[in-house]
Amino acid sequence: MIMEGTRPFTVEIQALVVSSPLPIPRRVAKGVSSNRLQLICAVLIKHLNLAIATKDVFVNVTGGMDIKDPGADLGIALAIISSTKDKPLPENSICFGELGLLGEIRKVGFESKMLKEAKSLGYTTIFSPETHKTIRSIKL
Amino acid sequence: MIMEGTRPFTVEIQALVVSSPLPIPRRVAKGVSSNRLQLICAVLIKHLNLAIATKDVFVNVTGGMDIKDPGADLGIALAIISSTKDKPLPENSICFGELGLLGEIRKVGFESKMLKEAKSLGYTTIFSPETHKTIRSIKL
Amino acid sequence: MIMEGTRPFTVEIQALVVSSPLPIPRRVAKGVSSNRLQLICAVLIKHLNLAIATKDVFVNVTGGMDIKDPGADLGIALAIISSTKDKPLPENSICFGELGLLGEIRKVGFESKMLKEAKSLGYTTIFSPETHKTIRSIKL
Amino acid sequence: MIMEGTRPFTVEIQALVVSSPLPIPRRVAKGVSSNRLQLICAVLIKHLNLAIATKDVFVNVTGGMDIKDPGADLGIALAIISSTKDKPLPENSICFGELGLLGEIRKVGFESKMLKEAKSLGYTTIFSPETHKTIRSIKL
Amino acid sequence: MIMEGTRPFTVEIQALVVSSPLPIPRRVAKGVSSNRLQLICAVLIKHLNLAIATKDVFVNVTGGMDIKDPGADLGIALAIISSTKDKPLPENSICFGELGLLGEIRKVGFESKMLKEAKSLGYTTIFSPETHKTIRSIKL
Amino acid sequence: MIMEGTRPFTVEIQALVVSSPLPIPRRVAKGVSSNRLQLICAVLIKHLNLAIATKDVFVNVTGGMDIKDPGADLGIALAIISSTKDKPLPENSICFGELGLLGEIRKVGFESKMLKEAKSLGYTTIFSPETHKTIRSIKL
């Protein structure tokens, strides 16, 4: 869930993590900047020990959207974790939050607006700076 | 078939898949972004086991058009599959649909408009989110 | 011969094909996009077995023009073939046509206008989608 | 702390330094230009002997901001030092200052305005061109 | 000598050719596009057998100008030849002309205007499409 | 010292030259284009025999400025020489002048204006096209 201006907006972010044949594995994203993807991967390797250092990581924002809002970091991170561990996220779940380089989940603007919107849309599991302080504390 | 604004529009997408002499095989597209082509190739390798990891993949949108609409994903994917397997697509066929990283074929906007237009243009085989839920379910 | 808007326009396209000292041979073009040149080279290798996979290919549009019109594909292809085989094109020849990844020469807009203009300019050999259906059918 | 026009503004800059598997280690920044990050890393290697030559260095400006103000150099440098040595910066600390290639901390515009703002915001440790003349004189 | 719109304009183009320590030698230009420099180098290697294939080639347009006019090709080429052979161009010389991939020196617009201007400026040796048909015919 | 339009302007340019661990050493500049830095390095290697071919060269324009004026070439060159030889420039010195590929120091516009401004600012050593004809003639 991201903010478009002052309006909450739901997007689906997907990741695909596969073993890489390349010495420098790919980090390819559509709808998210490549630098941002590299930072998120570095955080996941450092703070979760996630085994993606030698894997290709692909990220897709469905619907052809481009996302600048840092609040989508957590969604990108969870998608990568989910694909790496081959465990789906809980059904009916949604998330928002910026991911810091220390692995902390940072507050974003308009949180109460987002929480309200998420509940009104029927989401039952919400990952947010409210519910989790660090990426490490999220158990998938 | 893509949407130009709110108008359905027919384009022809071609692919050429050849063995690559390079350690990092080429993914070259004209009319489609390189990142998008890389994501689609990754999906085809992962979900169809398509043997393109060591092949050069070239994609061309004929007529010199640039395509942003995610609904052209399926057309790109089918063109690559067809060239890799050296099997032509069914005659008189057309397709639209976004391709997700899980291999699912995703709904796009204006589907009924597109279906109507496709039929009125005389296409008899239509690949779409209506007819196929996943790329795996399409047999060429 | 290309279309500038709705006006036919004559350009000269040159190619230079030389053995490459590099592991990834050069494809350098001035006036034509690099992606487009790579696609055309791939077609010539695949459908004509043209020996350019390990050669540097340079393409130049004389006069400092930039060409977007896909109808110049055939001119680029013939220039590359001519330089590779070291055989000049027929005197007084001109060409237009889009080159598909299947090696087919595709129709372009305003063909009759172009043909008329070409004849009025005194060209006696015209390569076009009218005269040749595939790049393979052109004998140099 | 940076200047946005003539207004002081507080940003948080983070760094993550990890061993690199690559022959050319990564310098990836979000919110700061890559060239600038490379210069700062070079200064830290040269003047502090900081062991980052074979490490990947990631820098993040939180909140999705882009920083052009050279006064943020010191913040970037301290974040990198802190992550490399695994020592947090003092609590309640803030900094500003341009970093020269000789390792000197250079004055920036509006210093008194920034100092005043920093104190009014309750920061107790301030690293600035006032307090430190060189990066070498800052002990973490 | 180039045309700025319809006005002849004198620029000085310099080249520096030195042995290269790199597997892919440098072609670096300021004021001229890199693609253009690569094409000109390819022509000089092919048609003059000039020994620059393993050399770094640097080209500079003095005064900080950017040149698009294809008529400057000949000046770039002569500067490279002169530096490679370590022979200065004749004193009081000036040149203009487009360089084709076949090594031919091509006519440019406004030639008589340029010739007139060159003479009125006191240049005594003029290399142009009038005086030389091919790059091979110019003896330095 | 550079010209901003028709106004002389003083900037400080710094360089840092360090041994490089890389096969292709870095040339990284902030505030100056990378191509320009490469040309200047090539001139210093060729005409001064300066030992930077296997060194990383970093250049910084302090204050976050971007410099297009070719008159800053000499300042960039002297900063690199000074860092390579580890000899500071004379105190109270300033410079301007374009650097040609032959190692010559070229005149720039508004020289008398610049000289006047430099003296009025109290600079006692001035390197300029007036005082030195070539980079070789400057002894540090």
mmCIF file of N, CA and C in Angstrom, chain D residues 85 90 127 132 135-140:
data_model
loop_
_atom_site.group_PDB
_atom_site.id
_atom_site.type_symbol
_atom_site.label_atom_id
_atom_site.label_comp_id
_atom_site.label_asym_id
_atom_site.label_seq_id
_atom_site.Cartn_x
_atom_site.Cartn_y
_atom_site.Cartn_z
ATOM 1 N N LYS D 85 32.925 0.573 11.354
ATOM 2 C CA LYS D 85 33.495 0.259 12.671
ATOM 3 C C LYS D 85 32.460 -0.379 13.589
ATOM 4 N N PRO D 90 27.170 9.130 18.497
ATOM 5 C CA PRO D 90 26.635 9.537 19.801
ATOM 6 C C PRO D 90 25.128 9.806 19.700
ATOM 7 N N PHE D 127 28.461 17.846 15.035
ATOM 8 C CA PHE D 127 29.696 17.805 14.248
ATOM 9 C C PHE D 127 29.568 18.833 13.138
ATOM 10 N N HIS D 132 35.090 20.663 14.128
ATOM 11 C CA HIS D 132 36.142 19.800 13.620
ATOM 12 C C HIS D 132 36.643 20.342 12.286
ATOM 13 N N ILE D 135 38.245 15.404 8.896
ATOM 14 C CA ILE D 135 37.538 14.152 9.188
ATOM 15 C C ILE D 135 38.377 13.297 10.147
ATOM 16 N N ARG D 136 39.675 13.479 10.075
ATOM 17 C CA ARG D 136 40.587 12.713 10.910
ATOM 18 C C ARG D 136 40.425 13.074 12.392
ATOM 19 N N SER D 137 39.994 14.308 12.651
ATOM 20 C CA SER D 137 39.902 14.766 14.041
ATOM 21 C C SER D 137 38.624 14.299 14.734
ATOM 22 N N ILE D 138 37.747 13.662 13.974
ATOM 23 C CA ILE D 138 36.523 13.137 14.599
ATOM 24 C C ILE D 138 36.783 11.718 15.066
ATOM 25 N N LYS D 139 36.653 11.518 16.370
ATOM 26 C CA LYS D 139 36.908 10.184 16.921
ATOM 27 C C LYS D 139 35.582 9.500 17.201
ATOM 28 N N LEU D 140 35.382 8.374 16.584
ATOM 29 C CA LEU D 140 34.140 7.612 16.863
ATOM 30 C C LEU D 140 34.492 6.405 17.708
#
